[in-house]
Tab-separated table of C-alpha atoms in Angstrom:
chain	number	residue	atom	x	y	z
A	17	MET	CA	-69.749	77.671	34.744
A	18	ARG	CA	-73.075	76.069	33.895
A	19	ILE	CA	-72.795	77.382	30.323
A	20	ALA	CA	-69.249	75.991	29.972
A	21	GLY	CA	-70.395	72.627	31.331
A	22	ALA	CA	-73.293	72.499	28.922
A	23	ALA	CA	-70.986	73.360	26.019
A	24	LYS	CA	-68.656	70.500	26.972
A	25	LEU	CA	-71.609	68.122	27.145
A	26	VAL	CA	-72.720	69.189	23.663
A	27	VAL	CA	-69.197	68.602	22.326
A	28	VAL	CA	-69.003	65.149	23.941
A	29	ILE	CA	-72.395	64.177	22.532
A	30	ALA	CA	-71.399	65.465	19.076
A	31	ILE	CA	-68.149	63.475	19.131
A	32	PHE	CA	-70.035	60.365	20.260
A	33	LEU	CA	-72.586	60.721	17.481
A	34	LEU	CA	-69.887	61.342	14.859
A	35	THR	CA	-67.902	58.320	16.043
A	36	PHE	CA	-71.023	56.157	16.002
A	37	TYR	CA	-71.843	57.330	12.456
A	38	VAL	CA	-68.352	56.591	11.146
A	39	ILE	CA	-68.272	53.140	12.751
A	40	SER	CA	-71.725	52.283	11.401
A	41	GLN	CA	-70.721	53.349	7.889
A	42	VAL	CA	-67.529	51.274	7.961
A	43	PHE	CA	-69.409	48.267	9.344
A	44	GLU	CA	-72.061	48.607	6.643
A	45	ILE	CA	-69.413	48.738	3.916
A	46	LYS	CA	-67.715	45.630	5.306
A	47	MET	CA	-71.065	43.860	5.549
A	48	ASP	CA	-71.836	44.730	1.942
A	49	ALA	CA	-68.427	43.481	0.848
A	50	ASN	CA	-68.780	40.248	2.800
A	51	LEU	CA	-72.272	39.627	1.511
A	52	GLY	CA	-71.095	40.383	-2.013
A	53	HIS	CA	-68.289	37.872	-1.602
A	54	ILE	CA	-70.642	35.245	-0.187
A	55	PHE	CA	-73.296	35.596	-2.854
A	56	ALA	CA	-71.012	36.262	-5.843
A	57	THR	CA	-71.164	33.483	-8.417
A	58	LYS	CA	-68.244	32.468	-10.570
A	59	PRO	CA	-68.891	32.307	-14.295
A	60	PRO	CA	-69.197	28.684	-15.421
A	61	ARG	CA	-66.167	27.007	-16.967
A	62	TYR	CA	-66.729	24.679	-19.869
A	63	LYS	CA	-64.492	21.889	-21.144
A	64	CYS	CA	-61.276	23.093	-22.829
A	65	GLY	CA	-62.304	26.644	-21.866
A	66	ILE	CA	-64.788	27.001	-24.721
A	67	SER	CA	-67.391	29.773	-24.583
A	68	LYS	CA	-70.476	27.588	-24.049
A	69	ALA	CA	-71.390	24.063	-23.084
A	70	CYS	CA	-71.723	21.427	-25.762
A	71	PRO	CA	-75.018	19.606	-26.182
A	72	GLU	CA	-75.390	15.976	-25.235
A	73	LYS	CA	-73.546	13.477	-27.433
A	74	HIS	CA	-70.988	16.075	-28.558
A	75	PHE	CA	-67.292	16.440	-27.725
A	76	ALA	CA	-65.889	19.856	-26.792
A	77	PHE	CA	-62.689	20.939	-28.512
A	78	LYS	CA	-60.458	23.990	-28.756
A	79	MET	CA	-57.305	24.413	-30.779
A	80	ALA	CA	-54.809	26.981	-31.995
A	81	SER	CA	-52.126	27.020	-34.649
A	82	GLY	CA	-48.522	27.803	-33.847
A	83	ALA	CA	-47.304	31.372	-33.465
A	84	ALA	CA	-44.554	31.998	-36.044
A	85	ASN	CA	-41.760	29.510	-35.266
A	86	VAL	CA	-41.763	30.311	-31.542
A	87	VAL	CA	-44.892	28.930	-29.843
A	88	GLY	CA	-46.277	25.553	-30.865
A	89	PRO	CA	-49.918	24.704	-31.561
A	90	LYS	CA	-52.356	23.462	-28.931
A	91	ILE	CA	-55.133	20.898	-29.272
A	92	CYS	CA	-57.652	20.144	-26.504
A	93	VAL	CA	-60.563	17.677	-26.625
A	94	GLU	CA	-62.970	17.028	-23.746
A	95	ASP	CA	-60.757	18.994	-21.324
A	96	ASN	CA	-57.780	16.834	-22.259
A	97	VAL	CA	-54.835	18.748	-23.753
A	98	LEU	CA	-53.603	16.343	-26.397
A	99	MET	CA	-50.817	18.439	-27.931
A	100	SER	CA	-48.978	21.562	-26.774
A	101	GLY	CA	-45.569	23.063	-26.256
A	102	VAL	CA	-45.872	22.320	-22.540
A	103	LYS	CA	-46.403	18.624	-23.285
A	104	ASN	CA	-43.393	18.802	-25.628
A	105	ASN	CA	-45.132	16.786	-28.338
A	106	VAL	CA	-45.494	19.396	-31.100
A	107	GLY	CA	-43.138	20.250	-33.935
A	108	ARG	CA	-42.608	22.130	-37.175
A	109	GLY	CA	-45.051	21.215	-39.920
A	110	ILE	CA	-48.499	19.673	-39.466
A	111	ASN	CA	-49.469	18.479	-35.992
A	112	VAL	CA	-52.146	15.785	-35.858
A	113	ALA	CA	-54.277	14.386	-33.041
A	114	LEU	CA	-56.556	11.379	-33.539
A	115	VAL	CA	-59.583	10.821	-31.290
A	116	ASN	CA	-62.069	7.977	-31.091
A	117	GLY	CA	-65.310	9.276	-32.617
A	118	LYS	CA	-67.486	7.177	-30.292
A	119	THR	CA	-65.760	7.640	-26.933
A	120	GLY	CA	-63.794	10.878	-27.288
A	121	GLU	CA	-60.666	9.098	-26.065
A	122	PRO	CA	-57.317	10.014	-27.671
A	123	ILE	CA	-55.804	7.501	-30.087
A	124	ASP	CA	-52.542	9.058	-31.270
A	125	THR	CA	-50.618	12.312	-31.700
A	126	LYS	CA	-47.902	13.021	-34.243
A	127	PHE	CA	-46.264	15.865	-36.128
A	128	PHE	CA	-44.790	15.807	-39.624
A	129	ASP	CA	-42.118	18.235	-40.794
A	130	MET	CA	-43.363	19.734	-44.043
A	131	TRP	CA	-40.315	21.969	-44.512
A	132	GLY	CA	-37.272	19.764	-44.093
A	133	GLY	CA	-38.924	16.368	-43.807
A	134	ASP	CA	-40.421	13.790	-46.164
A	135	VAL	CA	-44.113	13.709	-47.028
A	136	ALA	CA	-44.165	9.906	-47.481
A	137	PRO	CA	-44.550	9.023	-43.749
A	138	PHE	CA	-47.346	11.571	-43.510
A	139	ILE	CA	-49.171	9.981	-46.444
A	140	GLU	CA	-48.836	6.532	-44.890
A	141	PHE	CA	-50.147	7.872	-41.594
A	142	LEU	CA	-53.171	9.456	-43.290
A	143	LYS	CA	-53.960	6.209	-45.095
A	144	SER	CA	-53.834	4.254	-41.838
A	145	ILE	CA	-56.543	6.297	-40.077
A	146	GLN	CA	-59.601	4.180	-39.321
A	147	ASP	CA	-63.185	5.118	-40.216
A	148	GLY	CA	-64.991	6.977	-37.451
A	149	THR	CA	-61.810	8.669	-36.187
A	150	ILE	CA	-61.867	12.392	-35.394
A	151	VAL	CA	-58.831	14.112	-36.926
A	152	LEU	CA	-57.518	17.459	-35.647
A	153	MET	CA	-54.659	19.269	-37.403
A	154	GLY	CA	-52.739	22.473	-36.780
A	155	THR	CA	-49.750	24.041	-38.494
A	156	TYR	CA	-46.568	25.286	-36.881
A	157	ASP	CA	-44.003	27.403	-38.761
A	158	ASP	CA	-44.533	25.907	-42.248
A	159	GLY	CA	-47.010	23.149	-42.960
A	160	ALA	CA	-47.167	23.234	-46.750
A	161	THR	CA	-43.828	23.169	-48.580
A	162	LYS	CA	-43.526	19.370	-48.817
A	163	LEU	CA	-47.244	18.695	-49.243
A	164	ASN	CA	-47.975	17.057	-52.574
A	165	GLU	CA	-51.220	16.406	-54.423
A	166	GLU	CA	-51.710	12.965	-52.846
A	167	ALA	CA	-51.368	14.281	-49.290
A	168	ARG	CA	-53.701	17.192	-49.979
A	169	LYS	CA	-56.295	14.835	-51.484
A	170	LEU	CA	-56.205	12.570	-48.431
A	171	ILE	CA	-56.727	15.552	-46.107
A	172	ALA	CA	-59.548	16.830	-48.332
A	173	GLU	CA	-61.225	13.443	-47.907
A	174	LEU	CA	-61.256	14.095	-44.156
A	175	GLY	CA	-63.475	17.123	-44.822
A	176	SER	CA	-60.985	19.945	-45.429
A	177	THR	CA	-61.745	22.704	-47.925
A	178	SER	CA	-58.687	24.912	-47.418
A	179	ILE	CA	-56.004	22.236	-47.787
A	180	THR	CA	-55.872	22.726	-51.564
A	181	ASN	CA	-54.850	26.370	-51.003
A	182	LEU	CA	-52.541	25.893	-48.004
A	183	GLY	CA	-49.288	27.684	-48.785
A	184	PHE	CA	-45.857	28.410	-47.330
A	185	ARG	CA	-46.126	29.554	-43.700
A	186	ASP	CA	-49.919	29.869	-43.784
A	187	ASN	CA	-51.632	29.301	-40.437
A	188	TRP	CA	-54.311	26.619	-40.475
A	189	VAL	CA	-56.382	24.577	-38.028
A	190	PHE	CA	-58.814	21.861	-39.009
A	191	CYS	CA	-61.085	19.274	-37.401
A	192	GLY	CA	-62.599	16.569	-39.575
A	193	GLY	CA	-63.057	12.834	-39.620
A	194	LYS	CA	-62.313	9.667	-41.518
A	195	GLY	CA	-65.381	8.613	-43.464
A	196	ILE	CA	-67.037	12.054	-43.274
A	197	LYS	CA	-69.658	12.506	-45.988
A	198	THR	CA	-69.628	16.312	-46.152
A	199	LYS	CA	-67.123	19.126	-45.789
A	200	SER	CA	-66.251	19.933	-42.192
A	201	PRO	CA	-67.509	23.220	-40.702
A	202	PHE	CA	-64.462	23.298	-38.418
A	203	GLU	CA	-61.612	24.943	-40.316
A	204	GLN	CA	-59.709	28.241	-40.129
A	205	HIS	CA	-57.018	29.438	-42.542
A	206	ILE	CA	-54.968	32.638	-42.727
A	207	LYS	CA	-52.639	33.251	-45.649
A	208	ASN	CA	-49.033	34.294	-45.229
A	209	ASN	CA	-49.022	37.854	-46.568
A	210	LYS	CA	-46.196	40.302	-45.884
A	211	ASP	CA	-48.647	43.224	-45.993
A	212	THR	CA	-50.943	41.811	-43.314
A	213	ASN	CA	-48.745	39.448	-41.267
A	214	LYS	CA	-48.796	40.000	-37.516
A	215	TYR	CA	-45.306	38.563	-37.101
A	216	GLU	CA	-42.346	39.085	-39.406
A	217	GLY	CA	-42.779	36.359	-41.998
A	218	TRP	CA	-45.868	34.743	-40.417
A	219	PRO	CA	-49.579	35.587	-40.060
A	220	GLU	CA	-51.383	35.748	-36.744
A	221	VAL	CA	-52.401	32.682	-34.775
A	222	VAL	CA	-55.703	31.067	-35.761
A	223	GLU	CA	-57.926	29.647	-33.039
A	224	MET	CA	-61.055	27.557	-33.201
A	225	GLU	CA	-63.491	25.907	-30.810
A	226	GLY	CA	-66.665	23.910	-31.124
A	227	CYS	CA	-68.639	20.756	-30.448
A	228	ILE	CA	-67.975	17.617	-32.465
A	229	PRO	CA	-70.959	15.276	-32.904
A	230	GLN	CA	-70.372	11.863	-31.384
A	231	LYS	CA	-70.258	9.066	-33.927
A	232	GLN	CA	-73.416	6.985	-33.771
A	233	ASP	CA	-73.639	3.324	-34.764
């Protein structure tokens, strides 16, 4: 009887110890998870979702061309989405956003149909841009068919290098400025090529981000 009683006591003690061990392990895991949640740091978010912060006296921007003739382009400056399909202010052709080079505030947004439209209003618009204005452009569907030499020259004067070679259904994004003295470093261009196109009849979307120097007096 004494042996049976001792055996029961050993079993009870073993069960108690096992239960205590399991509970302590679960509690420790929960503590680790809670501490991890408390001390976890979110990665920083920069304006317009760009990959790093801009230095002082620079404006953050991010933009993308249209995707085929389905998704419109998007232009963001200083965390302000200026043009997008969601805002319903983009269209076939060349989409343009104007921004004040001193303040970073938006001035105007427009799109010009370079497939079925007339290039004349676009030329007049380009001529009306004031010195010191930041100019952002992105294509959607086709931005080149109606472009003539005068329009291309005016865009080249804003700092574009690729505008002279922009062709039917090419994808192109550009950020320059009126009165710029050099060629802009902010430009991406992908040719429409049936052998390399991502979509049937159109190349892949081009994206670009960066920091635009603030205009100084």
